[in-house]
Amino acid sequence: MDYLVNLSTLPPDTQSPERMAQAGITIRRALPPELRLITSWVGDHFSQGWASETTVAMTRQPPTCFIATRNQELVGFACHEATARGFFGPTGVAEEVRGLGIGRALLFASLTDMKAMGYAYAVIGDVGPSEFYEKAVGAMPIPNSAPGIYAGMLKL
């Protein structure tokens, strides 16, 4: 099922900057020269499908992929404008650093960017952890949205 986020009511992210600083995590927009490194990491840690979506986000100008780094190593990513306009995702955080708020920080970075691009709403396609999105940004399920944009996709 897909979820909808009202970007006009997106609160400022007051939690993430301090939490990321304390954890030694940097959240920033990915740079084009990092494309292969990032897409390889996404493919290795998540899936080749997500790596393909990340490639699309990375080739936009500016890239619509945000990354989390610690000690100049990739520990998480979030994309938007990959599979469809106005869509958030894919996103993921390395298992060893989950629970530090990195996913939330990446979500806010992407949604804030989408809002700056002029979107009033963001769609989170094929939501996994729905409670996370509901709590973090007030995301709501979109009725009749399953199977959604990924219906009939080739098996990878």
mmCIF file of N, CA and C in Angstrom, residues 1 22 38 48 66 70 85-86 89 94 98 105 114 125 128 130 148 152:
data_model
loop_
_atom_site.group_PDB
_atom_site.id
_atom_site.type_symbol
_atom_site.label_atom_id
_atom_site.label_comp_id
_atom_site.label_asym_id
_atom_site.label_seq_id
_atom_site.Cartn_x
_atom_site.Cartn_y
_atom_site.Cartn_z
ATOM 1 N N MET A 1 0.835 -1.175 0.000
ATOM 2 C CA MET A 1 0.000 0.000 0.000
ATOM 3 C C MET A 1 0.886 1.246 0.000
ATOM 4 N N GLN A 22 25.723 14.126 17.458
ATOM 5 C CA GLN A 22 26.171 13.300 18.580
ATOM 6 C C GLN A 22 26.654 11.927 18.116
ATOM 7 N N ILE A 38 27.702 4.438 -4.385
ATOM 8 C CA ILE A 38 26.401 4.410 -3.712
ATOM 9 C C ILE A 38 25.519 3.294 -4.266
ATOM 10 N N GLN A 48 19.033 -5.148 -5.999
ATOM 11 C CA GLN A 48 19.410 -4.578 -7.289
ATOM 12 C C GLN A 48 18.314 -3.633 -7.798
ATOM 13 N N PHE A 66 19.887 11.461 -0.996
ATOM 14 C CA PHE A 66 20.595 11.947 0.182
ATOM 15 C C PHE A 66 21.282 10.756 0.829
ATOM 16 N N ARG A 70 29.409 8.236 7.975
ATOM 17 C CA ARG A 70 30.140 8.307 9.244
ATOM 18 C C ARG A 70 31.585 7.959 8.913
ATOM 19 N N ARG A 85 7.454 10.693 -10.369
ATOM 20 C CA ARG A 85 7.488 12.049 -9.827
ATOM 21 C C ARG A 85 6.644 12.099 -8.557
ATOM 22 N N GLY A 86 7.160 12.784 -7.565
ATOM 23 C CA GLY A 86 6.428 12.950 -6.318
ATOM 24 C C GLY A 86 6.534 11.769 -5.374
ATOM 25 N N GLY A 89 11.482 7.399 -1.910
ATOM 26 C CA GLY A 89 11.994 6.036 -1.801
ATOM 27 C C GLY A 89 12.752 5.675 -3.057
ATOM 28 N N ALA A 94 22.149 0.991 7.090
ATOM 29 C CA ALA A 94 22.931 -0.198 7.423
ATOM 30 C C ALA A 94 22.493 -0.742 8.783
ATOM 31 N N ARG A 98 21.331 1.115 12.789
ATOM 32 C CA ARG A 98 19.898 1.368 12.945
ATOM 33 C C ARG A 98 19.586 1.717 14.394
ATOM 34 N N ALA A 105 16.241 11.161 9.817
ATOM 35 C CA ALA A 105 16.969 12.319 9.282
ATOM 36 C C ALA A 105 16.980 12.308 7.759
ATOM 37 N N MET A 114 11.706 17.813 -1.468
ATOM 38 C CA MET A 114 10.515 17.723 -2.315
ATOM 39 C C MET A 114 9.619 18.950 -2.127
ATOM 40 N N GLY A 125 5.813 4.992 -1.787
ATOM 41 C CA GLY A 125 5.334 3.812 -2.487
ATOM 42 C C GLY A 125 5.611 2.521 -1.749
ATOM 43 N N GLY A 128 6.847 -0.097 3.817
ATOM 44 C CA GLY A 128 7.198 -1.220 4.688
ATOM 45 C C GLY A 128 6.802 -0.887 6.121
ATOM 46 N N SER A 130 5.075 1.069 8.172
ATOM 47 C CA SER A 130 4.059 2.126 8.139
ATOM 48 C C SER A 130 3.997 2.932 9.436
ATOM 49 N N GLY A 148 -0.382 -0.858 -6.748
ATOM 50 C CA GLY A 148 0.376 0.362 -7.012
ATOM 51 C C GLY A 148 1.263 0.308 -8.231
ATOM 52 N N GLY A 152 3.156 -5.771 -11.686
ATOM 53 C CA GLY A 152 3.603 -6.325 -12.952
ATOM 54 C C GLY A 152 5.073 -6.140 -13.252
#
